Short mmCIF file of C-alpha atoms in Angstrom, two decimals:
data_model
loop_
_atom_site.label_atom_id
_atom_site.label_comp_id
_atom_site.label_asym_id
_atom_site.label_seq_id
_atom_site.Cartn_x
_atom_site.Cartn_y
_atom_site.Cartn_z
CA MET A 7 69.63 56.95 169.02
CA THR A 8 72.15 59.36 168.76
CA THR A 9 72.94 59.53 164.64
CA SER A 10 75.78 60.35 162.85
CA ARG A 11 76.48 62.22 160.15
CA SER A 12 78.74 62.14 157.52
CA THR A 13 81.32 64.92 156.82
CA PRO A 14 83.24 65.19 153.75
CA SER A 15 86.79 65.04 154.05
CA ARG A 16 88.96 67.93 153.71
CA GLY A 17 91.19 67.16 151.12
CA GLY A 18 87.43 66.07 149.05
CA THR A 19 86.74 69.99 150.19
CA ALA A 20 89.49 71.36 148.59
CA GLY A 21 89.98 69.78 145.58
CA ALA A 22 86.47 71.40 145.15
CA ALA A 23 87.32 74.39 145.15
CA ARG A 24 90.28 73.93 143.42
CA GLY A 25 88.29 72.30 140.53
CA ARG A 26 85.46 75.59 141.36
CA SER A 27 87.84 77.93 140.78
CA ALA A 28 90.03 76.25 137.56
CA ALA A 29 86.56 77.13 135.74
CA ARG A 30 85.91 79.95 136.90
CA ASP A 31 89.17 81.72 136.50
CA PRO A 32 91.00 81.98 132.83
CA ARG A 33 94.13 80.05 131.53
CA PRO A 34 96.95 81.64 130.48
CA ALA A 35 98.02 81.66 127.34
CA TYR A 36 101.74 82.48 125.68
CA GLN A 37 101.26 84.91 122.59
CA CYS A 38 104.38 86.42 121.11
CA ASP A 39 103.79 90.16 120.14
CA ALA A 40 105.94 90.42 116.94
CA CYS A 41 104.47 88.49 115.14
CA GLY A 42 101.37 86.89 116.33
CA HIS A 43 102.54 83.01 117.24
CA GLN A 44 100.87 81.31 119.72
CA PRO A 45 103.30 79.12 121.42
CA PRO A 46 101.70 76.63 123.68
CA LYS A 47 103.97 77.42 126.86
CA TRP A 48 106.26 80.31 127.44
CA VAL A 49 109.77 80.93 126.17
CA GLY A 50 112.40 82.57 125.55
CA ARG A 51 112.12 82.53 121.75
CA CYS A 52 109.59 82.65 119.37
CA PRO A 53 109.81 79.66 117.61
CA GLU A 54 108.36 81.14 114.58
CA CYS A 55 109.71 84.90 113.93
CA GLY A 56 113.38 84.02 116.29
CA GLU A 57 112.86 87.17 118.08
CA TRP A 58 113.83 86.69 121.85
CA GLY A 59 111.66 88.36 124.72
CA ALA A 60 108.95 88.73 123.04
CA VAL A 61 106.63 86.24 124.65
CA VAL A 62 104.40 87.19 126.62
CA GLU A 63 100.90 86.03 129.01
CA SER A 64 97.61 87.15 127.34
CA THR A 65 94.83 86.01 128.70
CA VAL A 66 91.94 83.89 127.16
CA THR A 67 88.88 82.96 128.44
CA GLY A 68 87.94 79.78 126.24
CA PRO A 69 85.03 79.91 123.59
CA THR A 70 82.21 81.44 124.80
CA VAL A 71 79.87 79.19 122.71
CA SER A 72 79.91 75.36 124.31
CA GLY A 73 77.69 73.07 121.43
CA ARG A 74 75.40 75.40 122.20
CA VAL A 75 73.07 77.16 118.72
CA VAL A 76 73.15 80.04 118.15
CA SER A 77 70.16 82.19 117.51
CA SER A 78 69.16 83.83 114.41
CA ARG A 79 67.83 88.12 114.99
CA MET A 80 66.90 91.00 112.53
CA PRO A 81 69.93 92.09 111.08
CA THR A 82 69.83 96.46 111.45
CA GLU A 83 69.79 96.75 107.72
CA PRO A 84 67.61 94.75 105.71
CA ALA A 85 69.03 92.69 102.19
CA ARG A 86 67.94 95.06 99.35
CA PRO A 87 68.38 94.44 95.45
CA ILE A 88 71.37 95.82 94.19
CA ALA A 89 69.83 98.03 91.23
CA THR A 90 68.01 99.96 93.89
CA ILE A 91 71.48 100.66 95.82
CA SER A 92 72.90 104.19 95.49
CA ALA A 93 77.09 103.62 94.87
CA ALA A 94 77.32 107.94 94.91
CA PRO A 95 79.05 106.94 98.97
CA ALA A 96 81.91 105.23 97.33
CA ARG A 97 82.48 107.83 94.11
CA ALA A 98 86.46 108.79 94.83
CA ARG A 99 87.16 112.33 95.39
CA PRO A 100 90.62 113.85 94.33
CA THR A 101 92.96 114.37 96.17
CA GLY A 102 94.23 117.39 94.07
CA VAL A 103 97.56 115.68 94.10
CA SER A 104 97.44 114.01 89.82
CA GLU A 105 99.90 110.76 90.60
CA LEU A 106 98.58 109.66 93.93
CA ASP A 107 94.83 109.61 92.26
CA ARG A 108 96.68 107.53 89.39
CA VAL A 109 97.15 104.76 91.44
CA LEU A 110 93.83 105.17 94.34
CA GLY A 111 92.10 104.83 91.12
CA GLY A 112 90.68 108.57 91.25
CA GLY A 113 90.83 109.65 94.40
CA LEU A 114 89.75 108.79 98.30
CA VAL A 115 86.54 107.41 98.76
CA PRO A 116 84.95 108.27 101.27
CA GLY A 117 85.35 105.28 105.17
CA ALA A 118 87.81 104.26 102.88
CA VAL A 119 90.81 103.14 105.07
CA VAL A 120 94.25 103.61 102.60
CA LEU A 121 97.69 102.04 104.23
CA LEU A 122 100.75 103.67 103.20
CA ALA A 123 103.98 101.74 103.61
CA GLY A 124 108.16 102.83 103.46
CA GLU A 125 111.45 103.19 104.73
CA PRO A 126 111.90 105.86 107.42
CA GLY A 127 113.08 109.32 105.02
CA VAL A 128 111.22 108.40 101.70
CA GLY A 129 108.77 111.41 102.36
CA LYS A 130 105.64 109.69 103.74
CA SER A 131 105.01 112.06 105.75
CA THR A 132 105.85 114.97 103.58
CA LEU A 133 103.47 113.94 100.69
CA LEU A 134 100.49 113.76 102.90
CA LEU A 135 101.08 116.61 104.04
CA ASP A 136 100.40 118.06 101.23
CA VAL A 137 97.63 115.99 100.15
CA ALA A 138 95.86 116.90 104.06
CA GLN A 139 96.35 120.14 102.42
CA GLN A 140 94.88 119.91 99.26
CA TRP A 141 91.81 118.00 100.58
CA ALA A 142 91.41 120.87 103.22
CA VAL A 143 91.65 123.70 99.49
CA GLY A 144 89.82 122.24 97.13
CA ALA A 145 87.12 119.08 99.74
CA GLY A 146 84.59 121.46 101.57
CA SER A 147 85.83 119.68 104.88
CA PRO A 148 88.48 120.22 107.24
CA SER A 149 91.10 117.74 107.72
CA LEU A 150 93.25 115.77 110.22
CA VAL A 151 96.47 115.45 110.86
CA VAL A 152 97.70 113.03 114.11
CA SER A 153 101.35 112.61 114.66
CA GLY A 154 102.77 110.28 116.88
CA GLU A 155 106.09 110.50 116.03
CA GLU A 156 106.36 114.22 116.04
CA SER A 157 105.02 117.43 117.34
CA VAL A 158 102.94 120.34 115.79
CA SER A 159 105.34 122.64 115.61
CA GLN A 160 107.75 120.50 113.60
CA VAL A 161 104.77 119.21 111.51
CA ARG A 162 103.84 123.39 111.61
CA LEU A 163 107.52 123.62 109.71
CA ARG A 164 107.79 121.03 107.44
CA ALA A 165 104.48 122.57 106.22
CA GLU A 166 105.48 126.56 105.79
CA ARG A 167 108.22 125.10 104.17
CA MET A 168 105.96 123.21 101.56
CA GLY A 169 103.90 126.38 101.72
CA THR A 170 100.88 123.99 102.44
CA LEU A 171 98.90 126.24 105.83
CA HIS A 172 95.62 126.40 105.93
CA ASP A 173 92.73 126.70 107.75
CA GLN A 174 90.82 124.34 107.47
CA LEU A 175 94.49 122.04 108.46
CA TYR A 176 93.96 119.99 112.15
CA LEU A 177 97.52 119.43 113.43
CA ALA A 178 97.96 116.89 116.25
CA ALA A 179 100.05 115.34 118.53
CA GLU A 180 98.94 111.97 120.07
CA ASN A 181 99.14 108.54 121.02
CA ASP A 182 96.77 107.35 122.14
CA LEU A 183 93.75 105.99 120.60
CA ALA A 184 90.55 107.22 122.73
CA SER A 185 92.47 111.04 122.12
CA VAL A 186 92.45 110.59 118.67
CA LEU A 187 88.93 109.34 118.56
CA GLY A 188 88.50 112.60 120.75
CA HIS A 189 90.26 114.93 117.88
CA LEU A 190 87.53 112.98 115.71
CA ASP A 191 84.89 113.71 117.35
CA ALA A 192 85.81 117.55 117.42
CA VAL A 193 86.75 118.23 114.32
CA LYS A 194 85.00 116.25 112.12
CA PRO A 195 86.99 115.72 109.40
CA GLY A 196 86.19 114.67 105.70
CA LEU A 197 90.44 113.33 105.55
CA LEU A 198 92.22 111.60 108.30
CA VAL A 199 96.17 110.72 108.48
CA LEU A 200 97.61 109.20 110.81
CA ASP A 201 101.49 109.33 111.56
CA SER A 202 101.56 106.08 112.15
CA VAL A 203 100.00 103.84 113.39
CA GLN A 204 102.39 101.03 115.04
CA THR A 205 102.82 104.41 117.44
CA ILE A 206 99.64 104.75 118.48
CA SER A 207 97.97 102.37 121.90
CA THR A 208 95.03 101.86 122.97
CA THR A 209 94.08 100.27 126.29
CA GLY A 210 91.82 98.35 126.38
CA SER A 211 94.15 95.40 124.41
CA GLU A 212 96.85 94.08 126.03
CA GLY A 213 100.65 94.62 124.57
CA VAL A 214 103.61 96.69 124.17
CA PRO A 215 102.49 100.60 121.24
CA GLY A 216 103.75 98.95 117.75
CA GLY A 217 103.11 95.02 118.79
CA VAL A 218 101.21 92.59 116.28
CA THR A 219 97.94 92.69 119.08
CA GLN A 220 98.46 96.69 119.65
CA VAL A 221 99.36 97.14 116.18
CA ARG A 222 95.61 94.87 115.38
CA ALA A 223 93.41 95.93 117.95
CA VAL A 224 93.91 100.27 116.53
CA THR A 225 93.66 99.51 112.87
CA ALA A 226 89.74 97.67 113.12
CA ALA A 227 88.92 100.76 115.94
CA LEU A 228 89.77 103.11 113.17
CA VAL A 229 88.68 100.81 109.90
CA SER A 230 85.34 100.89 112.33
CA VAL A 231 85.09 104.47 112.33
CA ALA A 232 86.12 105.92 108.79
CA LYS A 233 83.15 103.52 107.17
CA GLU A 234 80.79 104.04 110.38
CA ARG A 235 81.12 108.12 109.70
CA GLY A 236 83.11 108.18 105.82
CA ILE A 237 86.11 109.30 107.34
CA ALA A 238 88.30 108.66 104.50
CA THR A 239 91.51 107.66 106.82
CA VAL A 240 94.87 107.18 105.71
CA LEU A 241 97.36 104.81 108.15
CA VAL A 242 101.50 105.54 107.80
CA GLY A 243 102.93 102.09 107.67
CA HIS A 244 106.33 100.52 108.64
CA VAL A 245 108.22 98.87 107.41
CA THR A 246 110.91 95.54 107.90
CA LYS A 247 114.35 94.76 106.81
CA ASP A 248 113.24 92.97 104.40
CA GLY A 249 110.68 96.19 102.84
CA GLN A 250 107.12 94.11 103.97
CA VAL A 251 104.66 95.99 105.76
CA ALA A 252 105.30 95.56 109.82
CA GLY A 253 102.95 94.27 111.79
CA PRO A 254 100.39 91.58 111.69
CA ARG A 255 99.60 89.94 108.38
CA VAL A 256 95.74 90.48 109.13
CA LEU A 257 97.04 93.97 109.01
CA GLU A 258 96.78 94.54 104.71
CA HIS A 259 93.75 92.38 104.07
CA LEU A 260 91.56 94.90 107.13
CA VAL A 261 92.44 97.92 105.62
CA ASP A 262 91.16 98.76 101.53
CA VAL A 263 94.17 100.02 100.04
CA VAL A 264 97.81 99.33 100.48
CA LEU A 265 100.51 101.31 98.61
CA HIS A 266 103.91 101.14 99.25
CA PHE A 267 106.36 103.81 98.99
CA GLU A 268 109.71 103.69 97.20
CA GLY A 269 112.73 105.25 96.07
CA ASP A 270 116.57 105.73 96.86
CA LYS A 271 117.40 108.61 99.26
CA HIS A 272 120.45 109.03 96.92
CA SER A 273 118.21 110.02 94.12
CA SER A 274 115.06 112.38 93.83
CA LEU A 275 112.00 109.82 91.70
CA ARG A 276 110.24 108.57 94.73
CA LEU A 277 107.52 105.64 93.38
CA VAL A 278 103.97 104.28 95.19
CA ARG A 279 102.59 101.32 94.35
CA GLY A 280 99.87 99.75 94.36
CA VAL A 281 99.99 96.69 96.14
CA LYS A 282 95.88 96.06 97.26
CA ASN A 283 93.02 98.38 95.78
CA ARG A 284 89.26 97.41 96.26
CA PHE A 285 88.26 99.82 94.47
CA GLY A 286 90.89 100.60 91.35
CA ALA A 287 93.82 98.04 89.68
CA ALA A 288 96.73 96.69 91.98
CA ASP A 289 98.76 97.39 89.56
CA GLU A 290 99.29 101.03 89.08
CA VAL A 291 102.36 103.11 89.63
CA GLY A 292 102.91 107.38 90.42
CA CYS A 293 105.84 108.66 90.25
CA PHE A 294 106.83 111.63 92.50
CA GLU A 295 109.98 113.93 92.93
CA MET A 296 111.43 114.90 95.90
CA HIS A 297 113.12 118.81 96.75
CA GLU A 298 113.49 121.64 99.02
CA GLY A 299 110.07 122.55 99.28
CA GLY A 300 108.10 118.84 99.64
CA ILE A 301 107.20 116.66 96.70
CA SER A 302 106.11 117.52 93.26
CA SER A 303 104.32 114.71 90.86
CA LEU A 304 105.73 114.18 87.88
CA ALA A 305 103.34 113.06 84.96
CA ASP A 306 105.98 112.25 82.53
CA PRO A 307 108.98 111.04 84.36
CA SER A 308 110.90 109.20 80.86
CA GLY A 309 112.96 112.20 80.81
CA LEU A 310 114.77 111.12 83.82
CA PHE A 311 116.02 108.08 82.60
CA LEU A 312 117.64 109.17 79.93
CA THR A 313 121.07 111.11 78.48
CA ARG A 314 121.44 112.95 76.31
CA TYR A 315 124.36 112.91 74.61
CA ALA A 316 125.63 115.30 71.65
CA GLU A 317 127.34 112.06 70.18
CA PRO A 318 126.56 108.05 69.93
CA VAL A 319 129.05 107.45 73.05
CA PRO A 320 129.56 102.61 73.06
CA GLY A 321 128.04 100.80 75.70
CA THR A 322 125.02 102.78 75.93
CA CYS A 323 121.23 101.56 74.78
CA VAL A 324 117.47 102.21 75.51
CA THR A 325 114.93 100.05 76.60
CA VAL A 326 110.91 100.56 77.64
CA ALA A 327 110.45 99.04 81.15
CA MET A 328 106.91 98.60 82.63
CA GLU A 329 106.32 99.95 85.68
CA GLY A 330 102.38 99.20 86.46
CA ARG A 331 100.59 99.93 83.64
CA ARG A 332 103.65 102.78 82.65
CA ALA A 333 105.50 102.33 79.78
CA LEU A 334 108.75 104.00 80.61
CA VAL A 335 111.88 104.68 78.52
CA THR A 336 114.66 103.57 80.73
CA GLU A 337 118.46 104.22 79.25
CA VAL A 338 120.81 101.42 80.38
CA GLN A 339 124.55 101.61 80.60
CA ALA A 340 127.38 99.19 80.38
CA LEU A 341 131.04 99.55 80.77
CA ILE A 342 133.72 97.31 80.08
CA GLY A 343 136.60 96.58 81.69
CA ALA A 344 140.24 95.65 81.58
CA THR A 345 141.67 92.41 81.44
CA VAL A 346 142.31 90.45 85.27
CA ALA A 347 143.36 88.03 85.91
CA GLY A 348 141.25 85.81 88.35
CA SER A 349 137.36 86.09 89.44
CA PRO A 350 136.83 89.93 87.88
CA ARG A 351 134.36 92.00 88.91
CA ARG A 352 130.61 91.96 87.73
CA THR A 353 129.67 95.26 89.99
CA VAL A 354 125.08 96.18 89.14
CA SER A 355 123.04 99.25 89.97
CA GLY A 356 119.61 99.57 89.03
CA LEU A 357 120.07 95.72 87.46
CA ASP A 358 119.19 92.12 88.53
CA SER A 359 122.57 90.82 88.72
CA ALA A 360 121.53 86.97 88.10
CA ARG A 361 120.56 88.56 85.05
CA LEU A 362 123.12 89.59 84.01
CA ALA A 363 125.81 87.20 84.77
CA MET A 364 123.41 85.16 82.40
CA VAL A 365 123.64 87.98 79.76
CA LEU A 366 126.88 87.67 79.81
CA ALA A 367 127.75 84.07 79.35
CA VAL A 368 124.79 84.36 77.10
CA LEU A 369 127.00 87.22 74.60
CA GLN A 370 129.94 85.18 75.43
CA ARG A 371 128.78 81.75 73.77
CA ARG A 372 126.60 82.85 71.74
CA THR A 373 128.98 86.00 70.00
CA GLU A 374 131.69 85.82 68.31
CA ARG A 375 134.27 88.67 68.47
CA LEU A 376 132.76 89.66 71.97
CA THR A 377 135.39 88.15 75.44
CA LEU A 378 134.38 88.88 78.26
CA HIS A 379 134.72 86.01 81.24
CA ASP A 380 138.04 87.33 81.75
CA ARG A 381 136.65 91.51 81.63
CA GLU A 382 135.07 93.43 84.78
CA VAL A 383 131.68 94.39 83.93
CA PHE A 384 129.83 97.63 85.44
CA ALA A 385 125.73 98.20 84.75
CA ALA A 386 123.48 100.35 85.70
CA THR A 387 120.49 102.03 84.95
CA VAL A 388 120.36 106.27 84.78
CA GLY A 389 118.34 107.97 86.52
CA GLY A 390 117.54 105.88 90.05
CA ILE A 391 115.14 103.42 88.06
CA ARG A 392 115.49 99.87 89.32
CA VAL A 393 113.98 97.68 86.22
CA VAL A 394 114.69 93.51 87.24
CA GLU A 395 111.62 93.06 84.36
CA PRO A 396 113.75 90.30 81.43
CA ALA A 397 112.40 92.47 79.08
CA ALA A 398 114.90 94.12 79.57
CA ASP A 399 117.51 91.81 78.76
CA LEU A 400 118.32 92.35 75.03
CA ALA A 401 119.23 95.91 76.07
CA VAL A 402 121.78 95.17 78.72
CA ALA A 403 122.86 92.59 75.99
CA LEU A 404 123.22 94.98 73.45
CA ALA A 405 124.86 97.77 76.32
CA VAL A 406 127.43 95.46 77.31
CA ALA A 407 128.42 94.17 73.50
CA SER A 408 128.10 97.92 72.39
CA GLY A 409 130.62 98.76 74.70
CA GLY A 410 132.79 95.22 74.65
CA LEU A 411 133.29 96.17 70.75
CA ASN A 412 133.24 99.93 71.27
CA LEU A 413 130.78 100.35 68.87
CA ALA A 414 128.12 102.94 69.81
CA ILE A 415 124.79 102.23 69.53
CA ALA A 416 122.34 104.69 67.21
CA PRO A 417 120.63 107.03 69.71
CA HIS A 418 117.14 106.97 68.36
CA LEU A 419 117.81 102.58 68.82
CA VAL A 420 115.22 100.76 71.37
CA ALA A 421 115.33 97.42 72.09
CA ILE A 422 112.39 94.73 74.09
CA GLY A 423 112.96 91.73 74.49
CA GLU A 424 113.92 88.70 77.37
CA VAL A 425 116.82 86.63 76.13
CA GLY A 426 117.47 82.71 76.48
CA LEU A 427 119.85 80.85 77.26
CA THR A 428 120.41 79.78 73.83
CA GLY A 429 120.88 83.40 72.55
CA GLU A 430 117.19 83.21 71.67
CA VAL A 431 115.14 86.79 71.94
CA ARG A 432 111.76 85.53 73.37
CA ARG A 433 108.43 88.10 73.18
CA VAL A 434 107.58 89.96 75.95
CA GLY A 435 104.23 91.92 77.22
CA ALA A 436 102.43 95.47 76.70
CA VAL A 437 104.73 95.36 73.79
CA PRO A 438 102.90 97.93 72.18
CA ARG A 439 101.93 100.00 74.15
CA ARG A 440 105.86 99.97 75.42
CA LEU A 441 106.07 101.12 71.06
CA ALA A 442 103.85 103.72 71.89
CA GLU A 443 105.83 105.60 74.32
CA ALA A 444 109.14 105.22 72.37
CA ALA A 445 107.57 106.48 69.54
CA ARG A 446 106.28 109.94 71.89
CA LEU A 447 109.97 110.48 72.61
CA GLY A 448 111.50 110.56 69.36
CA PHE A 449 112.24 106.65 68.51
CA LYS A 450 112.83 105.85 65.30
CA VAL A 451 114.13 102.64 65.42
CA ALA A 452 112.58 99.08 67.67
CA LEU A 453 113.80 95.99 68.07
CA VAL A 454 111.04 93.31 69.44
CA PRO A 455 111.11 90.03 69.66
CA THR A 456 109.30 87.08 66.83
CA GLY A 457 105.59 87.70 67.30
CA CYS A 458 105.83 91.44 69.02
CA GLY A 459 106.23 93.52 65.82
CA PRO A 460 103.41 95.81 63.56
CA ASP A 461 102.45 92.79 61.66
CA SER A 462 101.84 90.38 64.62
CA THR A 463 99.87 93.16 66.33
CA GLY A 464 97.98 94.70 64.08
CA ALA A 465 98.50 97.70 64.43
CA GLY A 466 102.18 100.43 65.05
CA PRO A 467 103.35 103.24 66.19
CA GLU A 468 103.71 106.55 62.68
CA HIS A 469 107.82 107.20 62.18
CA MET A 470 109.40 103.90 63.83
CA ARG A 471 110.32 101.28 61.83
CA VAL A 472 109.96 98.09 64.56
CA THR A 473 112.18 95.05 63.09
CA GLU A 474 111.98 91.51 65.00
CA VAL A 475 114.86 90.04 65.79
CA THR A 476 115.34 86.11 66.80
CA ASP A 477 118.18 85.59 68.63
CA VAL A 478 121.31 88.29 70.28
CA ARG A 479 122.84 87.83 67.08
CA SER A 480 120.56 89.32 64.65
CA ALA A 481 119.43 91.68 66.61
CA LEU A 482 123.59 92.85 67.04
CA HIS A 483 123.17 92.99 63.59
CA HIS A 484 121.19 94.78 62.75
CA ALA A 485 121.97 97.59 65.99
CA ALA A 486 125.00 97.63 63.80
CA ARG A 487 122.86 98.13 60.64
CA ALA A 488 121.07 101.45 62.93
CA SER A 489 124.19 103.15 63.48
CA ALA A 490 125.62 103.43 60.79
CA GLU A 491 122.83 104.74 58.58
#
């Protein structure tokens, strides 16, 4: 008796094989190399950032934990009472550049990772080369500068011009992360400067150099190495057209400190502004001056933003702006042109154009003998500083009124206050600090909002007369009286 065996059909066998193959093979996924967005399928233009040709295919293996409970394990280092932990390893070490130490909160902390971002040509590489040389001189450990954009000969020429040559300052030109780690093993530096993080790539990650995936992987690896070996690390970052740090947003979360290097290419003034700082205040500002020999700190930059006249000139007024925690005495200038038909020009430099338009409307409406609606107005600050805070409104109003009426304001007067649409002068912050800085530079008369005078704050600078003003009209009256004295 013959027994027939049932054999599976060829179609069923092929379907099962395809099922097993699909279960083993990784499923394709897509990711934008510019912003990190993951669309469900390939598209020519990223729906998140709008970049063309930035969506690439990546491999996603799926979750490694499928509903199973993760068991606990013994930690590598047990938790200890906070009082028994030493804070000495986290003490900041001065870099030798006073203004940078001011922003960092005293210096660089071993193992800390700092991201310094700025526009091309603003002076990031020049500043950090000076920091590396100062570290090599005073810290007792080597410093390593790795350049991904320049050759070692180009960096050597800049160092020679700046006078920053030292035996403990090492240079390398690399674009591969593994080579950078090899230099760290050979030199064993206390400070690493990487210029820039967007030029370094690693073979263990997908994407093109400078893309989201590569920048994230390189930064994460450098942060891990810095924490493990106690190396103070400074990463140079690029910025976008909007002035934001280029790359994924997680880049700013990975590092300990984020600094923005700002400055106008046509001015010698440079500002290092703290955005994030795990070891100090995040609102400090450091001032620097670019010159032929490199870059130097400006401990007292207020003199850059003032003009000394032999005689009082109409169209100028002095205010005190706050850059972080630093008070900077700044001069505002205004020029009132001739009457023109149609729409007159409103040109600003270093000021907010919207606030200037508001101040002009208030002066036109709330003051007498001042006609501005058909006249050209030009307003600017001195020294290349940008003042956009409302506390400069009163100084802008006095400068415009002074130019329009051809009446010079006393050179020893400062004006501080925000101007409202009804002409009132509103309170602003940090008035005692502003007045103290103005008094230090020799100013004798100050116009401040109501509630900000010495009687309200409890103390005032010596040899300075502080007058509270309620509106723009009273401010003009007191300014004219001070000029007549």
